[in-house]
Amino acid sequence: MAPLAQRELALVDLLDRLLGGGVVITGDLTLRIADVDLVRIDLNALISSVNAQVPSPWEESA
């Protein structure tokens, strides 16, 4: 099998693999002027596909 850097992978295939297993995105963004924090944004996100085994948390049960 070729190393990942040498393999071609379509963006759709990459997204399918990531959403199939789920992705956690975390990050911090701080807007600072003269060493004074003006705005701070913390990002915590879970991105995953929804199917019959993992139903949507916002779907009302029947």
Coordinates of N, CA and C in Angstrom, one line a residue:
M1 N 0.9 -1.2 0.0 CA 0.0 0.0 0.0 C 0.9 1.2 0.0
A2 N 0.5 2.2 -0.8 CA 1.3 3.4 -1.0 C 1.1 4.3 0.3
P3 N 2.2 5.1 0.7 CA 2.0 6.0 1.8 C 0.9 7.0 1.5
L4 N 0.3 7.5 2.5 CA -0.8 8.5 2.4 C -0.5 9.7 1.6
A5 N 0.7 10.2 1.7 CA 1.1 11.4 0.9 C 1.1 11.1 -0.6
Q6 N 1.3 9.9 -1.0 CA 1.4 9.5 -2.4 C 0.1 9.0 -3.0
R7 N -0.9 8.8 -2.1 CA -2.2 8.3 -2.6 C -3.1 9.4 -2.9
E8 N -3.9 9.2 -4.0 CA -4.9 10.2 -4.4 C -6.2 9.9 -3.6
L9 N -6.8 10.9 -3.1 CA -8.0 10.7 -2.3 C -9.0 11.9 -2.6
A10 N -10.2 11.5 -3.1 CA -11.1 12.6 -3.5 C -11.7 13.2 -2.2
L11 N -12.0 14.5 -2.3 CA -12.5 15.2 -1.1 C -13.8 14.5 -0.6
V12 N -14.6 14.0 -1.5 CA -15.9 13.3 -1.1 C -15.6 12.1 -0.3
D13 N -14.6 11.3 -0.7 CA -14.2 10.1 0.0 C -13.6 10.5 1.4
L14 N -12.8 11.5 1.5 CA -12.3 11.9 2.8 C -13.4 12.3 3.7
L15 N -14.4 13.1 3.2 CA -15.5 13.6 4.1 C -16.3 12.4 4.5
D16 N -16.5 11.4 3.6 CA -17.3 10.2 4.0 C -16.6 9.4 5.1
R17 N -15.3 9.3 5.0 CA -14.5 8.6 6.1 C -14.6 9.3 7.4
L18 N -14.4 10.7 7.3 CA -14.5 11.4 8.6 C -15.8 11.4 9.2
L19 N -16.9 11.6 8.4 CA -18.2 11.6 9.0 C -18.7 10.3 9.5
G20 N -18.2 9.2 8.8 CA -18.5 7.8 9.2 C -18.1 7.6 10.7
G21 N -16.9 8.0 11.0 CA -16.4 7.8 12.4 C -16.6 9.0 13.3
G22 N -16.9 10.1 12.8 CA -17.0 11.3 13.6 C -15.8 12.1 13.7
V23 N -15.9 13.4 13.9 CA -14.8 14.3 13.9 C -15.0 15.3 15.1
V24 N -14.0 15.5 15.9 CA -14.1 16.5 17.0 C -13.2 17.6 16.6
I25 N -13.7 18.9 16.6 CA -13.0 20.1 16.3 C -12.9 20.9 17.5
T26 N -11.7 21.3 17.9 CA -11.6 22.2 19.0 C -10.6 23.3 18.6
G27 N -10.8 24.5 19.2 CA -9.9 25.6 18.9 C -10.2 26.8 19.8
D28 N -9.2 27.7 19.8 CA -9.4 28.9 20.6 C -8.9 30.1 19.7
L29 N -9.7 31.2 19.7 CA -9.3 32.3 18.9 C -9.4 33.5 19.9
T30 N -8.3 34.3 19.9 CA -8.3 35.5 20.8 C -7.9 36.7 20.0
L31 N -8.7 37.7 20.0 CA -8.4 39.0 19.4 C -7.8 39.9 20.5
R32 N -6.5 40.3 20.3 CA -5.8 41.0 21.3 C -5.1 42.2 20.7
I33 N -5.2 43.3 21.4 CA -4.5 44.6 20.9 C -3.8 45.1 22.2
A34 N -2.5 45.3 22.0 CA -1.6 45.8 23.0 C -1.7 45.0 24.3
D35 N -1.6 43.7 24.1 CA -1.7 42.7 25.2 C -3.0 42.8 26.0
V36 N -4.1 43.3 25.4 CA -5.4 43.3 26.1 C -6.3 42.4 25.3
D37 N -6.8 41.4 25.9 CA -7.8 40.5 25.2 C -9.1 41.2 25.0
L38 N -9.5 41.3 23.8 CA -10.8 42.0 23.5 C -11.9 41.0 23.2
V39 N -11.6 40.0 22.5 CA -12.6 38.9 22.1 C -11.9 37.6 22.2
R40 N -12.6 36.6 22.9 CA -12.1 35.3 22.9 C -13.3 34.3 22.5
I41 N -12.9 33.4 21.6 CA -13.9 32.5 21.1 C -13.3 31.1 21.3
D42 N -14.1 30.2 22.0 CA -13.7 28.8 22.2 C -14.6 28.0 21.3
L43 N -14.1 27.1 20.5 CA -14.8 26.3 19.6 C -14.7 24.8 20.0
N44 N -15.8 24.2 20.3 CA -15.9 22.7 20.5 C -17.0 22.2 19.7
A45 N -16.7 21.4 18.7 CA -17.7 20.8 17.8 C -17.5 19.4 17.6
L46 N -18.6 18.6 17.5 CA -18.6 17.2 17.1 C -19.4 17.1 15.9
I47 N -18.8 16.6 14.8 CA -19.4 16.4 13.5 C -19.5 14.9 13.2
S48 N -20.7 14.4 13.0 CA -20.8 13.0 12.8 C -22.1 12.8 11.9
S49 N -22.1 11.7 11.2 CA -23.2 11.3 10.4 C -24.3 10.8 11.3
V50 N -25.6 10.8 10.9 CA -26.7 10.3 11.6 C -27.3 9.2 10.8
N51 N -27.6 8.1 11.4 CA -28.2 6.9 10.8 C -29.1 6.2 11.8
A52 N -29.7 5.1 11.4 CA -30.6 4.4 12.3 C -30.0 3.9 13.6
Q53 N -28.7 3.6 13.6 CA -28.0 3.2 14.8 C -27.7 4.4 15.7
V54 N -27.5 5.5 15.1 CA -27.2 6.8 15.8 C -28.2 7.8 15.4
P55 N -29.3 7.9 16.0 CA -30.4 8.8 15.6 C -30.0 10.2 16.0
S56 N -30.7 11.2 15.3 CA -30.5 12.6 15.6 C -30.9 12.9 17.0
P57 N -30.2 13.7 17.8 CA -30.6 14.1 19.1 C -31.8 15.1 19.1
W58 N -32.1 15.7 17.9 CA -33.2 16.7 17.9 C -34.4 16.1 17.3
E59 N -34.4 14.8 16.9 CA -35.5 14.2 16.3 C -36.5 13.7 17.4
E60 N -37.8 14.0 17.2 CA -38.8 13.6 18.2 C -39.1 12.1 18.0
S61 N -39.1 11.4 19.1 CA -39.4 10.0 19.1 C -40.9 9.8 18.9
A62 N -41.3 8.8 18.1 CA -42.7 8.6 17.8 C -43.4 7.7 18.8

